[in-house]
XYZ file of C-alpha atoms in Angstrom:
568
model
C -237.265 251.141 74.160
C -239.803 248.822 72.340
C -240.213 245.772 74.097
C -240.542 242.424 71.750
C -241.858 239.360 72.882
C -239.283 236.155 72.093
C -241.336 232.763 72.396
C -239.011 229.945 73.248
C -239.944 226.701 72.259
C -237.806 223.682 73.159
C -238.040 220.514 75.383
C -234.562 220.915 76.784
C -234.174 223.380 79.768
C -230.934 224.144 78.861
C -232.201 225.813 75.623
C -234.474 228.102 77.764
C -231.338 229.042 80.452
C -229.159 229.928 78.153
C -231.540 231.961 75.147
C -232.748 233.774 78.497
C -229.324 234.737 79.695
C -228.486 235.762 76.554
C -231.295 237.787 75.559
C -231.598 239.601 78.868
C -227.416 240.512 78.447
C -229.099 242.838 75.467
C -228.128 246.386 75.454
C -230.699 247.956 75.474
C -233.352 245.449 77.031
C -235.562 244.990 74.634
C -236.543 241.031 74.902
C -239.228 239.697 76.871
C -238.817 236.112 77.201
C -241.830 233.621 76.968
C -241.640 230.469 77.319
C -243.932 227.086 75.743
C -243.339 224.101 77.297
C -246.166 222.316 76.675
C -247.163 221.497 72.938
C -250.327 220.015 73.134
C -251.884 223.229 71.951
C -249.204 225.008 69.331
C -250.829 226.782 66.857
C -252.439 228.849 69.616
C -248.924 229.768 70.767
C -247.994 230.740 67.072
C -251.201 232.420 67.093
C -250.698 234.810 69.851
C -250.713 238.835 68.142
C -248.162 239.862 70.910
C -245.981 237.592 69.948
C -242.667 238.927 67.520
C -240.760 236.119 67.001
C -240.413 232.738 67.778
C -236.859 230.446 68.396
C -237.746 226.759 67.978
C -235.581 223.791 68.697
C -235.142 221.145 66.280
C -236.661 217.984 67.137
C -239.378 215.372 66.446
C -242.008 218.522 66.520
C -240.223 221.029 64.520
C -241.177 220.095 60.876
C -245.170 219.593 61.487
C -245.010 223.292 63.592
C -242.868 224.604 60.858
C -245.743 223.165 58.065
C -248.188 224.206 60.567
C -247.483 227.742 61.158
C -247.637 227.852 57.171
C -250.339 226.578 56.452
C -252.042 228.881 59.253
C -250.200 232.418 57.776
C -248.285 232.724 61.582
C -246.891 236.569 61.254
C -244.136 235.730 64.035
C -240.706 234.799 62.399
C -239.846 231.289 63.707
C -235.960 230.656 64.270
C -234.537 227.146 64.361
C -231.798 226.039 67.172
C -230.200 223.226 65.835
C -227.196 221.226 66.926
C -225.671 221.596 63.481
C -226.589 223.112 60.095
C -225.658 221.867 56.866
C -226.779 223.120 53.289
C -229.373 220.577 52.589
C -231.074 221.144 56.143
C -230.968 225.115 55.338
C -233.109 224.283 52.099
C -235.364 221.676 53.598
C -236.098 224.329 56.738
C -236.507 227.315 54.175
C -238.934 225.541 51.891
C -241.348 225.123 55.164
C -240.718 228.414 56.624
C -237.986 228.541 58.667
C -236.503 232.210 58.421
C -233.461 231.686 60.284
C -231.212 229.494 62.547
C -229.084 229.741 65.238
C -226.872 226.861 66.275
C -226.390 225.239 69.957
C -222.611 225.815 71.053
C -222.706 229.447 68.872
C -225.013 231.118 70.742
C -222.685 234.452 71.052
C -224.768 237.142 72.522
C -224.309 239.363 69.616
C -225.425 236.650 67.237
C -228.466 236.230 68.878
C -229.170 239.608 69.057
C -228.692 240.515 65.801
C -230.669 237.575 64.215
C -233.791 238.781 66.374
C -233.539 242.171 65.212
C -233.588 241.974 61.638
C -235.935 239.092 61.892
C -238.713 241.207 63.973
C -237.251 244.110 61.424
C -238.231 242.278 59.011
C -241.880 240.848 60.023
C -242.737 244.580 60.667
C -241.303 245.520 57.004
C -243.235 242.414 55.707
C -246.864 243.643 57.369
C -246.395 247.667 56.315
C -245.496 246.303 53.139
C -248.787 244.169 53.051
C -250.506 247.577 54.164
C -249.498 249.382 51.959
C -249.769 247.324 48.432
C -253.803 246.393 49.824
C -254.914 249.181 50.428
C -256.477 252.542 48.402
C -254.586 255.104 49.311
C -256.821 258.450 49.400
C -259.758 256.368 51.324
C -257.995 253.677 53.149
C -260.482 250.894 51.529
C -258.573 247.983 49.982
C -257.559 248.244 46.638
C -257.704 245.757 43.794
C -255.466 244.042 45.032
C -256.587 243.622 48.892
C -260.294 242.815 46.469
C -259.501 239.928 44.977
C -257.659 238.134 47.967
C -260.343 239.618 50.396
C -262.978 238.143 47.708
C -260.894 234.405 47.435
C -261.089 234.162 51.237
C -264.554 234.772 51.161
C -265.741 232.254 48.726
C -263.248 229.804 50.766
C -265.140 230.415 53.582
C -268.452 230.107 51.969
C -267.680 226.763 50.416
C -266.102 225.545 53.690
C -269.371 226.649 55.653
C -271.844 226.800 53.690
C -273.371 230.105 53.422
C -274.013 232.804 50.301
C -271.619 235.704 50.019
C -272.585 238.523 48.179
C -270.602 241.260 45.859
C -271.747 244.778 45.131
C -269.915 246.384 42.556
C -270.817 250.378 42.767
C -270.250 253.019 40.161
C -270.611 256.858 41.023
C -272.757 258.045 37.916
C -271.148 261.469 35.740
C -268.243 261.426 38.688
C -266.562 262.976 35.470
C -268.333 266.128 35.759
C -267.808 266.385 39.280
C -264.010 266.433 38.775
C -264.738 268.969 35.299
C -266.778 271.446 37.814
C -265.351 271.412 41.030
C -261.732 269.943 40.233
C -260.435 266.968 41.429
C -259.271 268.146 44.592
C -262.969 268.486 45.729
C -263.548 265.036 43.758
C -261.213 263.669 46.090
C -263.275 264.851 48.980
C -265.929 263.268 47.331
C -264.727 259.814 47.135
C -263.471 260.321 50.716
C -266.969 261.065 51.701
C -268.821 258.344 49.935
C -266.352 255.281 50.948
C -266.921 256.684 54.871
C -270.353 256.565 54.059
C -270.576 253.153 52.776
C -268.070 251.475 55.676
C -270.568 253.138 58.083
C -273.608 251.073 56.567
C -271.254 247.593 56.700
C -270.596 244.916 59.457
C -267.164 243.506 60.857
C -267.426 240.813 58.686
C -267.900 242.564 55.316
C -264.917 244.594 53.150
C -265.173 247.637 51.128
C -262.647 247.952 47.722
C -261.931 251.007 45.980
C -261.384 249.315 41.911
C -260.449 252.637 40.287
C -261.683 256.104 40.052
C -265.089 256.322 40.782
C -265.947 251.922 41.242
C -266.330 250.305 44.320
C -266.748 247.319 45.170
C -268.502 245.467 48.447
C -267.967 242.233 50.197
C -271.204 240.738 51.703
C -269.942 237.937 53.941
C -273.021 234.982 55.526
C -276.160 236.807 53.852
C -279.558 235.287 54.527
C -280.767 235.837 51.344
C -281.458 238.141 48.007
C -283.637 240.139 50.332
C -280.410 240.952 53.668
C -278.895 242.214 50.147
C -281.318 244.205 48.998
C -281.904 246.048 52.640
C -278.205 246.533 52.940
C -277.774 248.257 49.611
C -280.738 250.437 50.307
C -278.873 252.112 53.320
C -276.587 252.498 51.350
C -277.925 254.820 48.815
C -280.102 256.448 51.365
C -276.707 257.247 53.108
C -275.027 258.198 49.801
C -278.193 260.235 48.389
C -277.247 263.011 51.476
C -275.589 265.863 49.708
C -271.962 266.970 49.770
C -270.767 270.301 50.724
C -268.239 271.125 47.719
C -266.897 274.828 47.546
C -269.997 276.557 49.554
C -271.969 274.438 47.330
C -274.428 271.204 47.803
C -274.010 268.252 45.616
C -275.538 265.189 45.102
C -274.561 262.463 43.301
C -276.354 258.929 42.182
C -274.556 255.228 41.956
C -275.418 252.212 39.609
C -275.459 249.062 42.082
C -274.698 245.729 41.394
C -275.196 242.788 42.775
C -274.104 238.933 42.823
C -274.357 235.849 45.200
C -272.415 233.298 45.693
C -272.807 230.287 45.092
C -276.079 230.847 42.897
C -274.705 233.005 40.233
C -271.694 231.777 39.817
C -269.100 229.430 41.038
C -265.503 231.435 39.762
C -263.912 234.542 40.855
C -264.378 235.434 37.366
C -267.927 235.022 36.609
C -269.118 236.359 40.296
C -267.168 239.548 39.512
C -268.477 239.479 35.846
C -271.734 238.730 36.793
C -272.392 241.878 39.320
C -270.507 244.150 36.997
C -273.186 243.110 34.347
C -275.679 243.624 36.996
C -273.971 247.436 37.717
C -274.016 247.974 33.969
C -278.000 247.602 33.351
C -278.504 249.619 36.292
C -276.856 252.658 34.484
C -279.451 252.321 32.144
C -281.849 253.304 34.476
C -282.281 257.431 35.769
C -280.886 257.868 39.099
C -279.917 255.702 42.065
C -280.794 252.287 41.785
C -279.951 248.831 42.576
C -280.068 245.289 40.145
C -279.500 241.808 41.158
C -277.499 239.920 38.891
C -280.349 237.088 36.798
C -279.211 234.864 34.498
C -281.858 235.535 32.337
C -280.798 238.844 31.709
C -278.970 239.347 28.313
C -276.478 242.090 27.357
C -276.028 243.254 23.588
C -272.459 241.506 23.196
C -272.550 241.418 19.988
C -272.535 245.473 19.325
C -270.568 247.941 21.140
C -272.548 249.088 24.332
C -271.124 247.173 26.934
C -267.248 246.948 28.001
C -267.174 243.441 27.218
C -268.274 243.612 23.783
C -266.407 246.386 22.715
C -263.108 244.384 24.283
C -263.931 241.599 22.237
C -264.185 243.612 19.251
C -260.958 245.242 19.558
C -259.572 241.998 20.109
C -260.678 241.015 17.069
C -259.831 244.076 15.126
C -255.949 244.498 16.263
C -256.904 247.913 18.248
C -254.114 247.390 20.979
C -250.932 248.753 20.504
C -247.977 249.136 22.220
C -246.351 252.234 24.401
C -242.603 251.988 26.051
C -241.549 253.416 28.915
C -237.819 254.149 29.287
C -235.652 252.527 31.729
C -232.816 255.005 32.721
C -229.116 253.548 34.189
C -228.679 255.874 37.265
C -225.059 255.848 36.881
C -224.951 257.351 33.220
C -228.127 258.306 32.712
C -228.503 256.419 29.636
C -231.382 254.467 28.342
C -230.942 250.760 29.130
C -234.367 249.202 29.038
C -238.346 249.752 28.128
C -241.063 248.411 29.853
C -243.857 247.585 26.801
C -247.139 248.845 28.612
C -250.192 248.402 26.405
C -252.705 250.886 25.456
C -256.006 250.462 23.672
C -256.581 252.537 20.506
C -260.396 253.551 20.911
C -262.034 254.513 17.928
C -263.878 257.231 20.066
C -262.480 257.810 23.259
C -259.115 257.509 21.902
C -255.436 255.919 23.961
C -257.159 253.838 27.111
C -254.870 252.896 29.569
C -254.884 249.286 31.051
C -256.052 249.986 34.452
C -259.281 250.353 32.825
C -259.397 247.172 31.131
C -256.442 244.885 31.921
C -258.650 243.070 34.877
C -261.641 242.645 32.520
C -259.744 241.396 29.833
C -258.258 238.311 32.504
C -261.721 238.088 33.633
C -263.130 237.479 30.597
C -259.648 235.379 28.853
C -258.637 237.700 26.541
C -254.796 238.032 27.922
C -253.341 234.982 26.074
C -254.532 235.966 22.517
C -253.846 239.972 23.847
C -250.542 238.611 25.343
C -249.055 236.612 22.331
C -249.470 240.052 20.283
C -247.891 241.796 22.578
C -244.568 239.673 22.856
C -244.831 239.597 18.833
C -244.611 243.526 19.030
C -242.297 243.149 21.575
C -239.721 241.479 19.139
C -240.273 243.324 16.520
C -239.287 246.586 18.941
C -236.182 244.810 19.478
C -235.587 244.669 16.007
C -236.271 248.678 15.329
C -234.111 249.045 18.333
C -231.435 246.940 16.685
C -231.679 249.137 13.117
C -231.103 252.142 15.088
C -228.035 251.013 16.970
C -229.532 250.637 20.456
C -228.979 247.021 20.595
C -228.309 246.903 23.917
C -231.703 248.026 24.890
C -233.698 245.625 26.788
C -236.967 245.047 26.409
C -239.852 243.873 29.626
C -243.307 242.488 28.715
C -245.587 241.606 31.556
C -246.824 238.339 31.592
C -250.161 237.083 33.366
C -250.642 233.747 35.031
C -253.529 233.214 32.100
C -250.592 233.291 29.752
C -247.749 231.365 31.349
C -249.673 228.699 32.436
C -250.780 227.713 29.385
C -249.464 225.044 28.211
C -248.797 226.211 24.606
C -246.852 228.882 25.901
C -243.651 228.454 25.447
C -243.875 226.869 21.958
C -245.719 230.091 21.135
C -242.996 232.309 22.216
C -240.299 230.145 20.687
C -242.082 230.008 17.405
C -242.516 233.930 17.844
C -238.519 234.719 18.157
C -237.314 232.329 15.666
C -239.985 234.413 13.069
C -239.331 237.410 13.852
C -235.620 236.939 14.441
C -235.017 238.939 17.715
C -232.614 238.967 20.218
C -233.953 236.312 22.528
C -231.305 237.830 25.580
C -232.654 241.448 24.882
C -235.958 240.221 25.928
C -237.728 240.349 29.551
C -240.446 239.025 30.549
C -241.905 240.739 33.864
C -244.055 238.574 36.461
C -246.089 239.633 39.561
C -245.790 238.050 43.334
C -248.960 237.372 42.725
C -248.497 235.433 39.711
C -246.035 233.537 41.075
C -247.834 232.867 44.458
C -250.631 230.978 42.693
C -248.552 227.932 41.560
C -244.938 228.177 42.177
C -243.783 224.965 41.346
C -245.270 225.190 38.363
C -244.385 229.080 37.078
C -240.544 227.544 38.230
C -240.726 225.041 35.168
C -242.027 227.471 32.954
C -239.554 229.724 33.916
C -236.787 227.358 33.451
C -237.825 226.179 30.058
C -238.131 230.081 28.929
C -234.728 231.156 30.287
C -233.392 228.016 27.764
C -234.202 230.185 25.244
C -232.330 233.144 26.921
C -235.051 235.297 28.014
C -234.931 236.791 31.368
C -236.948 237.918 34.321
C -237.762 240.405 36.712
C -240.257 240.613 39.526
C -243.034 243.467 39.202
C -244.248 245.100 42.186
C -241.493 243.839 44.417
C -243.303 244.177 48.053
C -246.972 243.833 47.258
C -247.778 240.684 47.803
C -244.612 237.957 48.068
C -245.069 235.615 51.136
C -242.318 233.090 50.612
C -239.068 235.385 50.384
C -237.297 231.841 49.647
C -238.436 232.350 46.192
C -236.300 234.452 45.067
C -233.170 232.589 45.409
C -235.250 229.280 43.561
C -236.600 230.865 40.881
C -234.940 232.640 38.113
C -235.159 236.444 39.001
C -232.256 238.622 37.706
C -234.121 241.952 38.725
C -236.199 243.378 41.410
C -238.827 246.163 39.998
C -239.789 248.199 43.421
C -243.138 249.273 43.088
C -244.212 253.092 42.682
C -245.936 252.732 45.862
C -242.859 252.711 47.860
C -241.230 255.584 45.746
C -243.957 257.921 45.885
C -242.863 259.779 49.020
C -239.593 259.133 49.283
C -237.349 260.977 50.720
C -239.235 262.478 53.053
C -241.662 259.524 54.105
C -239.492 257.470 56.753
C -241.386 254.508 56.701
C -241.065 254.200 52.266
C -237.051 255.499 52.648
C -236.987 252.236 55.031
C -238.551 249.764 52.499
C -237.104 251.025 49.627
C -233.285 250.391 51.493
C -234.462 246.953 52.175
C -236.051 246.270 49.307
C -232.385 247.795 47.167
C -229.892 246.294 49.819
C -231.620 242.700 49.849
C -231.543 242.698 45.869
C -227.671 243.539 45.730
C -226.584 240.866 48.350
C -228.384 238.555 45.862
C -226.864 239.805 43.336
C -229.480 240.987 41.310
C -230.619 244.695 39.546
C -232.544 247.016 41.259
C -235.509 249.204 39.067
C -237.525 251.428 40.818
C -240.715 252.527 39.270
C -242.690 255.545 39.378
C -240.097 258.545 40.292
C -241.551 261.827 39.338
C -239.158 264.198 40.986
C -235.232 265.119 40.935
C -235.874 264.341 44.616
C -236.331 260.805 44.591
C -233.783 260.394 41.853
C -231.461 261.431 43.804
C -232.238 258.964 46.498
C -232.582 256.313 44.469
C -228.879 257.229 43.182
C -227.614 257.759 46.777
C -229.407 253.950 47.582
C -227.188 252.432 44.718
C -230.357 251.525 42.894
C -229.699 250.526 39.080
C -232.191 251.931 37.291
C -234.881 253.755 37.412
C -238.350 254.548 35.601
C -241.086 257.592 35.795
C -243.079 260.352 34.885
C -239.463 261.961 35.999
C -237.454 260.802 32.759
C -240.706 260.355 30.024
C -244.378 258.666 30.374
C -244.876 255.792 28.356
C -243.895 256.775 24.665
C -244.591 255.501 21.121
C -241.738 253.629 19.658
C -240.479 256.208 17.015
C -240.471 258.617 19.945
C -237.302 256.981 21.661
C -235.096 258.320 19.388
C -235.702 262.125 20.075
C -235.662 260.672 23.953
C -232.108 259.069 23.869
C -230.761 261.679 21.556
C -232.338 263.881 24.855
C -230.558 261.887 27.386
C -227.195 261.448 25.726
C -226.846 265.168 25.436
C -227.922 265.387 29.740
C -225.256 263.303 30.254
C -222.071 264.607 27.716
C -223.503 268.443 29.411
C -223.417 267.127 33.133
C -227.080 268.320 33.226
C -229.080 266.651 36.354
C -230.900 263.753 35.561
């Protein structure tokens, strides 16, 4: 049986006698006690990686640890012993971190027991979780996600010390045609390949980042100079020019490199990442391999259509985004009950784009409130198509970016927007990230609560990925929990997804709020999802994202599954 190591922290000895007693009574043993008496060095205690869980009595100390341990990101659940617990001291302890509490002359052994468990059950959910929403899956290199946090922590640390950090932004030139010739099982192998290759050439201190299909991204952490840059990057392509053994045959590819520092060429998140993209983007002008440091002086053609940026701005400008719904299915009838508005760019060449290819350069470059506000417009004026065809009990969820409701016009906007276009205020959803959230809480709460005046709802996207502060949820107002693909995607034959996804559904219902899971593909995981009690459910499974005059064929679909008993 695991063992799991229980810090006690407490000035009283009685505390320690009696948690000891009680936790070695445990069938089976799997407490080791440990003991702190002296404080003069705490964090270090909280600190401690073999540590999985922490039971601290309240006293003069207990607040300043709590804030402490915040502030300092300690893993270990910490458990307050109190004398007595009342409702305001179970909000004042939550809002600093407390995750639990156990009170002095209740100290059943069962209790006890059962408040460690799903406490350590928990802190292990939390860090697969965190695992798995930062990371690429098919190289293990973080993901956009795990980027831009990885990035933030760098520049911190810069600032705070004093030293340049530099990013590489990579793209794999015609990776197309690899995936055209060789299919994309072998450009798989490919990418597998090249991201070992570049993690060989970094140090402990630097990150790699896989940004989409064939981008990558590098985190240079205390560089020298221009020059540490410009060595690292050449063993780099010297490592990636080394052919690749695809189907019996050799292959070699080439990579555009880019390259920023910080703080020299910029002083944001946005314009470093802008900055070395721009730098990747001239070096793609150039034949073969090749590397570009970001200058200042260097110029890009925004005003015609040759770089990402311009062309963005000109579809902007020109009204070239449109709108695509994906249905939300009720897995108890099996009946359309909500769309998720998921916007696609109308290319005049390359056709429907899907946002992962632009969404982050669009908030980089702050296009998302003008994009945004036409989307909501759309948005209600789906509602009111909805409405015409008698599906007026069709909800309908726009995502929202922290660009868009932290502006300060933004709910003015919105109001102005429903009482002009007449919709259903109650029928619309408006879908925020953890991430989102995490970045000013206090203040997305009083946007929040100023939007839900008008009757609009919410829901949290990518439940999982990212949400420190599980408090949260019962402060702000969250009617559903969206679990992200990620967790579906293997379910149910992946034990460690069937786990979160039960959490995930089971800690939603006992706050009394709907479950959506996103991204089922396969009868399989419907059927879990059913079996789980989940609400509703959304996925390549029941239809992709869909033009709005396609629902009606789709519902006219789904109403006939259900009146025939056919499995959906």
């Amino acid at each position: 049986m695991e063992q799991h190591n229980v810090l006690i922290i407490s000035d009283n000895r009685t505390d320690h006698a009696v948690l000891s007693a009680c936790l070695e009574r445990a069938v089976p043993r799997r407490f080791t006690v440990a003991s702190h008496d002296n404080l003069d060095r705490p964090l270090e205690a909280l600190l401690d990686a073999n540590l999985d869980a922490v039971i601290l009595a309240e006293g003069p100390e207990s607040e300043y640890l709590l804030r402490l341990a915040q502030k300092n990101q300690v893993t270990a659940p910490i458990i307050l012993l109190l004398d007595e617990m009342t409702e305001y001291t179970a909000h004042r302890l939550r809002e600093i971190g407390a995750q639990d509490h156990l009170q002095r002359g209740h100290l059943q052994d069962g209790l006890v027991h059962r408040v460690l468990d799903y406490a350590i059950q928990l802190k292990q959910a939390r860090l697969k979780i965190e695992q798995l929403s930062n990371r690429d899956s098919l190289t293990g290199a973080l993901n956009r996600t795990g980027f831009r946090a990885h990035l933030e922590r760098a520049v911190e640390r810069s600032q705070r010390y004093s030293f340049s950090t530099a990013l590489l932004y990579i793209n794999l030139d015609r990776f197309a045609n690899i995936n055209d010739q060789y299919g994309e099982v072998n450009g798989d192998l490919l990418i597998q390949t090249l991201a070992r290759r570049l993690q060989n050439k970094l140090r402990n201190t630097d990150s790699l980042a896989r940004l989409g299909g064939d981008e990558f991204a590098v985190i240079l952490e205390d560089v020298a100079s221009a020059a540490d840059v410009e060595l690292i990057v050449g063993k780099m392509l010297q490592s990636i020019a080394t052919p690749v053994v695809l189907n019996e045959h050799q292959v070699s590819i080439d990579c555009s490199v880019g390259a920023a520092l910080f703080p020299e060429d910029g002083l944001e998140i946005s314009d470093l990442i802008e900055a070395s993209r721009n730098a990747m983007q001239q070096a793609k002008a150039v034949q073969g391999s090749k590397f570009i440091r970001y200058c200042g002086q260097i110029q890009f053609d925004v005003s015609g259509g040759t770089t990402l940026a311009a062309e963005l701005r000109t579809a902007a400008r020109k009204n070239q985004f449109e709108l695509h719904y994906q249905p939300r299915v009720d897995l108890n009838t099996g009946l359309l009950v909500g769309l998720e508005a998921l916007l696609r760019w109308n290319h005049p060449e390359r056709g429907l784009v899907c946002p992962g290819e632009f969404i982050k350069e669009c908030e980089d470059m702050g296009l998302m409130k003008t994009i945004g506000y036409q989307v909501i417009q759309h948005a209600c004026h789906a509602l009111n198509w909805l409405q015409d065809k008698g599906m007026q009990h069709v909800d309908v969820a726009v995502n929202v970016s922290f660009s868009q409701i932290q502006d300060e016009r933004f709910v003015g906007v919105v109001k102005d927007i429903l009482q002009r276009t007449g919709a259903e205020a109650e029928r619309l959803e408006f879908e925020l990230t953890e991430s989102t959230i995490l970045k000013s809480p206090a203040a997305i709460k009083t946007r929040m609560d100023e939007l839900r005046l008008l009757g609009i709802s919410f829901s949290l996207d990518d439940f999982g990925t990212g949400f420190s502060q599980l408090s949260h949820l019962t402060e702000l107002p969250i009617s559903a929990l969206k679990v992200d693909a990620g967790f579906v995607r293997e379910v149910p034959h992946n034990q460690q997804q069937v786990a979160v996804c039960c959490m995930i559904i089971e800690m939603a219902q006992r706050l009394g709020m709907k479950v959506i899971a996103e991204g089922a593909e396969t009868y399989e995981q419907v059927s879990f999802l059913r079996e789980q009690a989940c609400h509703q459910v959304q996925g390549f499974y029941y239809s992709p994202a869909i033009p709005l005059q396609q629902l009606t064929r789709f519902v006219q679909e789904q109403r006939f599954k259900s009146r025939e008993r056919i499995p959906s």
